[in-house]
CSV table of C-alpha atoms in Angstrom, one decimal:
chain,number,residue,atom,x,y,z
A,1,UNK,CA,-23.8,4.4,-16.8
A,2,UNK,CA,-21.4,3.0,-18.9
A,3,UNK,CA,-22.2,-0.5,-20.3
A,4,UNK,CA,-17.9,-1.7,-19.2
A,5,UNK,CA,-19.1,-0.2,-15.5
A,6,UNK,CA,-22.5,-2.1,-16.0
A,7,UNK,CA,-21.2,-5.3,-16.5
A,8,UNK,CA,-18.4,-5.7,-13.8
A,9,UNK,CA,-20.7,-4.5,-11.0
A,10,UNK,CA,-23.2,-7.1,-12.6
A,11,UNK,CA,-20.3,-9.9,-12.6
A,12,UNK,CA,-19.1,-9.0,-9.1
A,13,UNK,CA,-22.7,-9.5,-7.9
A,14,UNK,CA,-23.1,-12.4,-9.8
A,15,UNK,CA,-20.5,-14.3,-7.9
A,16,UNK,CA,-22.0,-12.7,-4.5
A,17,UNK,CA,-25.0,-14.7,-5.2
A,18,UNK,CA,-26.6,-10.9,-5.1
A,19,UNK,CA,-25.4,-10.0,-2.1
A,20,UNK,CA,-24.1,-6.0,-2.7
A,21,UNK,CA,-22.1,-6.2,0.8
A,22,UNK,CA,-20.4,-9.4,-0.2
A,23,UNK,CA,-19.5,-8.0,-4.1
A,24,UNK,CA,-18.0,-5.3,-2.3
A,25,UNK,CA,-16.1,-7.2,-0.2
A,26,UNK,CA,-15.3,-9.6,-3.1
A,27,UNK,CA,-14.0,-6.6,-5.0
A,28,UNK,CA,-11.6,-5.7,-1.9
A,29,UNK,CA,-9.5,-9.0,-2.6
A,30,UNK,CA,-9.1,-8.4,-6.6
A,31,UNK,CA,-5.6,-8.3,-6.8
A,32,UNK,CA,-4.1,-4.9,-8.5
A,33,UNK,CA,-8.1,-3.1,-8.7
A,34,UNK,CA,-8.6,-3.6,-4.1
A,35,UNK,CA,-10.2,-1.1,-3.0
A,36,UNK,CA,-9.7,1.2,-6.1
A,37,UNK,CA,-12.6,-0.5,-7.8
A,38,UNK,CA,-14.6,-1.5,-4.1
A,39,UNK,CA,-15.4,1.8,-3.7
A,40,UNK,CA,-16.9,3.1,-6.8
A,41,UNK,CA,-18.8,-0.5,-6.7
A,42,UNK,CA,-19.8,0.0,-3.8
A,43,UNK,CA,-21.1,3.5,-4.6
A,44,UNK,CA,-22.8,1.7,-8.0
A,45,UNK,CA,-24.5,-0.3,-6.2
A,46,UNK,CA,-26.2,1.6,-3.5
A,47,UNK,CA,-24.7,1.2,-0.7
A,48,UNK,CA,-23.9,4.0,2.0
A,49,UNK,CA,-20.6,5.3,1.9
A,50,UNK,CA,-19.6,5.0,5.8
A,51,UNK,CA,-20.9,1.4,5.2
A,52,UNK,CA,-18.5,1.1,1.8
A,53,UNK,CA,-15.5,2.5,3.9
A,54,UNK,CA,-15.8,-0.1,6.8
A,55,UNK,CA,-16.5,-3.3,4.1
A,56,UNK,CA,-13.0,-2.4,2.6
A,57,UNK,CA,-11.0,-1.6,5.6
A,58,UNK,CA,-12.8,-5.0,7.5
A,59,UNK,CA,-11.8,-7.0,3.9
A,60,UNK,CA,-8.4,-5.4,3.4
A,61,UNK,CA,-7.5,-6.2,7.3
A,62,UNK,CA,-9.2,-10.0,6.7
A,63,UNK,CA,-6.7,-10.3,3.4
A,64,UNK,CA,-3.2,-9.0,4.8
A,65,UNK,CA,-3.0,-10.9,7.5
A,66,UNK,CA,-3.1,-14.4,5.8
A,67,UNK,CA,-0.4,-12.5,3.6
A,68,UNK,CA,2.0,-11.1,6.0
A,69,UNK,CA,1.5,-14.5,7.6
A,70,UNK,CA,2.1,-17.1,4.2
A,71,UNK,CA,3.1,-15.3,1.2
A,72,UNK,CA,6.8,-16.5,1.7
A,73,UNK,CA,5.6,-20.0,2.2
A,74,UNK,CA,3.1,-19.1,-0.7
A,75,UNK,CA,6.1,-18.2,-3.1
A,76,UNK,CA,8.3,-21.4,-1.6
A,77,UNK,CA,5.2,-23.8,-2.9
A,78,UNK,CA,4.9,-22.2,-6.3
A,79,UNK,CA,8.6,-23.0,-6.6
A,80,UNK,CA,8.5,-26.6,-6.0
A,81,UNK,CA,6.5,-27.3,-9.1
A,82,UNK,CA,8.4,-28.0,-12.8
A,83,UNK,CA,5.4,-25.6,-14.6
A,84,UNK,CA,5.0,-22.4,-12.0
A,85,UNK,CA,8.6,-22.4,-10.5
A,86,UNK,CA,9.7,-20.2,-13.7
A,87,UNK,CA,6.9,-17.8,-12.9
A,88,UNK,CA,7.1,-17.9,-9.4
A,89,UNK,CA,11.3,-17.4,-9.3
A,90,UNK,CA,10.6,-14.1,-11.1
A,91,UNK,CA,8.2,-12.9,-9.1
A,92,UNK,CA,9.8,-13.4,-6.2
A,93,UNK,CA,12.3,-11.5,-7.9
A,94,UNK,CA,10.5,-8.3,-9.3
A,95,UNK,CA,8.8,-8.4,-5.1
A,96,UNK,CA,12.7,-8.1,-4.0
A,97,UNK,CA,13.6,-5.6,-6.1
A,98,UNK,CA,11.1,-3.8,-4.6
A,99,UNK,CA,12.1,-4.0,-1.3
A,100,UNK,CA,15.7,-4.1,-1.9
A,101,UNK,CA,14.7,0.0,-3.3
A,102,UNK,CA,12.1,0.4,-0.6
A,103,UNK,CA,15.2,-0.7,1.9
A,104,UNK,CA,17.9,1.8,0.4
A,105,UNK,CA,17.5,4.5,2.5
A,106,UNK,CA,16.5,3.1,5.1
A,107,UNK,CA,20.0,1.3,5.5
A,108,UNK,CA,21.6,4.7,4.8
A,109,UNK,CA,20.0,6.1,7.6
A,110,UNK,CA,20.2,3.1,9.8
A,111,UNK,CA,24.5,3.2,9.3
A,112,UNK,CA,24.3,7.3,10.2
A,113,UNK,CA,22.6,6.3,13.7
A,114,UNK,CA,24.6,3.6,14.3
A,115,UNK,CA,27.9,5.8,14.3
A,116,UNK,CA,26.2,8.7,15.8
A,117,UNK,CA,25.3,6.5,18.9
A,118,UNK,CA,28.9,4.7,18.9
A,119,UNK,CA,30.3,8.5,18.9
A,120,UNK,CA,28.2,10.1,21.2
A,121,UNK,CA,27.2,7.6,24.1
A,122,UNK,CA,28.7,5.1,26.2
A,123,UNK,CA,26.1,2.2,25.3
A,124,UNK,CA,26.9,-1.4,25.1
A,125,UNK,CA,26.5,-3.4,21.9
A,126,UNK,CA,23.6,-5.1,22.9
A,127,UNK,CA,22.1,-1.7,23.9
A,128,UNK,CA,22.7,-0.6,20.5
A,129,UNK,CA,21.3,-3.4,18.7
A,130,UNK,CA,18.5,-2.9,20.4
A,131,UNK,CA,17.9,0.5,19.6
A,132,UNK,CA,18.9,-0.1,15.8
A,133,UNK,CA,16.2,-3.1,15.6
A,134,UNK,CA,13.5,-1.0,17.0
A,135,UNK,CA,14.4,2.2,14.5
A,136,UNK,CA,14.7,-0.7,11.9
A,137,UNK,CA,10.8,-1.6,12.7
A,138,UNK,CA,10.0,2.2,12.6
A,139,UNK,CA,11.5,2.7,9.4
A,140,UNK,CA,9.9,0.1,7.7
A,141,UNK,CA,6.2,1.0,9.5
A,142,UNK,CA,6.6,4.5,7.7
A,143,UNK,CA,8.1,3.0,4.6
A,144,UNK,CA,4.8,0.3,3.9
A,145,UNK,CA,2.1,3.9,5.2
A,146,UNK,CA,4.2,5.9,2.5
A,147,UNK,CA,4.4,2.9,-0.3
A,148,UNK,CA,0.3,1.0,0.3
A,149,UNK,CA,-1.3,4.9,0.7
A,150,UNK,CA,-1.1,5.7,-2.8
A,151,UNK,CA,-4.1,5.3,-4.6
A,152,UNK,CA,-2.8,3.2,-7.6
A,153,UNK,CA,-2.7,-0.2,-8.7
A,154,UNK,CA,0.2,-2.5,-6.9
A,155,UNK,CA,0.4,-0.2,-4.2
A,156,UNK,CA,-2.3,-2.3,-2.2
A,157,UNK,CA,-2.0,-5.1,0.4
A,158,UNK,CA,-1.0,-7.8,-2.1
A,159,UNK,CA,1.7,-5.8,-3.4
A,160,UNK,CA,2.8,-4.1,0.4
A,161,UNK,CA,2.2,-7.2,2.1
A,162,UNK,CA,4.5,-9.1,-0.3
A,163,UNK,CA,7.3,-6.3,0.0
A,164,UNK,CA,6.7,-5.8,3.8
A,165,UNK,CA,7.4,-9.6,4.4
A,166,UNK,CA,10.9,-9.2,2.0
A,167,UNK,CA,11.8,-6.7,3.9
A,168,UNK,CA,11.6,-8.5,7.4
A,169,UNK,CA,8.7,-6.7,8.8
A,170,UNK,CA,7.9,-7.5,12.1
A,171,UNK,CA,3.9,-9.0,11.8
A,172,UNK,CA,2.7,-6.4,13.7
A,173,UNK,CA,4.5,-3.6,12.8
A,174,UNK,CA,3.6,-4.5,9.1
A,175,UNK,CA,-0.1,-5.1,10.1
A,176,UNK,CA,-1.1,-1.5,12.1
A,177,UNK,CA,0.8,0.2,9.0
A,178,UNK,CA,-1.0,-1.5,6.2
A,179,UNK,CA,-4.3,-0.9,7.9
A,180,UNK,CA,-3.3,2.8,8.4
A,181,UNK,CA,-2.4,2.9,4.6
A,182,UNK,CA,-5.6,1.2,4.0
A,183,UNK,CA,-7.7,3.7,5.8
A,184,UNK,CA,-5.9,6.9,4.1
A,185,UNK,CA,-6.6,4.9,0.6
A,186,UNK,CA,-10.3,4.7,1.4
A,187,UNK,CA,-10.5,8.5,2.3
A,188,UNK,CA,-8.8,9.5,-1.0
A,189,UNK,CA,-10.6,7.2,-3.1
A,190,UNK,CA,-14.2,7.9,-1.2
A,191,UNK,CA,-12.3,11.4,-2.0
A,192,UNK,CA,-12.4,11.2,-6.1
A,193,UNK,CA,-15.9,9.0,-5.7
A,194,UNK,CA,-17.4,12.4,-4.1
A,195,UNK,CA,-16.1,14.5,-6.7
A,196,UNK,CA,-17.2,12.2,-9.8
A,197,UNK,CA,-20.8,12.4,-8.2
A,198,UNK,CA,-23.3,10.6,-10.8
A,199,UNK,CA,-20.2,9.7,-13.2
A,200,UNK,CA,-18.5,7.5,-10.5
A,201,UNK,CA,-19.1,4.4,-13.0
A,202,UNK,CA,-16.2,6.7,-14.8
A,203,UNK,CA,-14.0,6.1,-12.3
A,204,UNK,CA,-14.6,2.3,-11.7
A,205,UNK,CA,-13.9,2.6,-15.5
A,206,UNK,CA,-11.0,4.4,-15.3
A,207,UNK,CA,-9.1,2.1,-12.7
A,208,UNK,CA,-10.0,-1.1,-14.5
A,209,UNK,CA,-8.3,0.4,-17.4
A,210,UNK,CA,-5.0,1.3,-15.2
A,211,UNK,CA,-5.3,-1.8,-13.4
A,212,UNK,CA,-5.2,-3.2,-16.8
A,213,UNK,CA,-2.4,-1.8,-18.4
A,214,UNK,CA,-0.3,-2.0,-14.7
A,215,UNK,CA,-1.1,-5.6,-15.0
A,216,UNK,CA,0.7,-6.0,-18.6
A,217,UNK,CA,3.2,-4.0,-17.6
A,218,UNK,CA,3.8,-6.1,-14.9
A,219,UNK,CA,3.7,-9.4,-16.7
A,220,UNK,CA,6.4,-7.6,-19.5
A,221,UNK,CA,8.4,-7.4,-16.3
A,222,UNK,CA,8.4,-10.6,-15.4
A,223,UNK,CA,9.0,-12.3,-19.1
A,224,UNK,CA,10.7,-10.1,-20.6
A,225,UNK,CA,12.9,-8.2,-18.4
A,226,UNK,CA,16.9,-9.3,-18.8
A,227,UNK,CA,17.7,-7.3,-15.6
A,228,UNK,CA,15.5,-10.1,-13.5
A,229,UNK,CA,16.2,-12.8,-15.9
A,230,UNK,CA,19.7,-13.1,-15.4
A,231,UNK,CA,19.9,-12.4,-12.1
């Protein structure tokens, strides 16, 4: 085991008082490593996989729905004060931009139906509001399973759960998809523990390092990027 591998399983456990379950679950709320790094951990420290998979889909559901519930509020409080307000504008920024993108086609497609259904039926306009808010909410369940499914860092429920609430996500809606996402994560990432076998210390190593450099690259964005600076 690598002596890296060694020591964040050690300091994960450290904080859960020794609890394996609890590191695991501790691990689950890491913003940017999630679930990427639970499951290794999990697998590091012993614990059985079908009992890993349920610890991070129980703490991922726990964590997103605070999220979907305050991250706006969240953002609005970091704004208020003189020395986070700089940090917080531009984050709230960078989370736009993503859902702004995220949104694009999806506003494409929603102008298409709306002119198909003005062409070919005899509805009223609240009929047809009605049927563009609930393709709206479909749209954006399929866009958050497609975006929080992909194994990498800020694809998880800190990162989905901040662009799902931008992008006027209906709570529920936005909750059954991230948990959806969640639970095809877990099978991929269970997935790649399997085929590391003994080595999967490897590939806890491996995602700390991506988390790691995601995270700089992240933070470049935010500081140094003119794009969100002047905006």
């Amino acid at each position: 085991m690598s002596q890296f591998a060694k020591d964040i399983a050690d300091f994960m456990l450290m904080i859960a008082h020794g609890n394996p379950y609890l590191a695991v679950l501790l691990m689950t709320a890491v913003p940017v490593v999630g679930l990427n790094g639970a499951i290794p951990l999990g697998e590091m420290l012993g614990i059985a996989p079908w009992q890993t998979f349920w610890l991070v889909v129980l703490g991922r559901a726990i964590l997103c729905m605070p999220l979907l519930l305050f991250w706006r509020q969240l953002i609005a409080f970091g704004k208020k004060w003189r020395l986070s307000r700089w940090l917080f504008v531009r984050l709230e920024q960078v989370l736009m931009s993503k859902a702004e993108k995220a949104n694009a086609s999806r506003i494409m497609k929603e102008k298409a139906d709306a002119q198909y259904i003005l062409q070919a039926n005899d509805f009223t306009s609240t009929e047809i509001i009605a049927t563009q808010n609930k393709n709206e909410q479909l749209r954006k369940f399929w866009i958050i399973i497609s975006y929080a499914s992909l194994p990498i860092p800020l694809t998880g429920v800190w990162t989905s759960g901040a662009v799902a609430t931008m992008m006027g996500t209906k709570f529920g809606v936005a909750v059954f998809a991230l948990l959806i996402a969640n639970i095809v994560n877990c099978l991929l990432i269970m997935l790649l523990v399997h085929l590391f076998g003994k080595n999967v210390d490897i590939l806890l190593l491996i995602f700390m390092i991506v988390a790691l450099l995601i995270l700089i690259v992240l933070l470049c964005k935010i500081f140094f990027d003119k794009k969100i600076i002047d905006t």
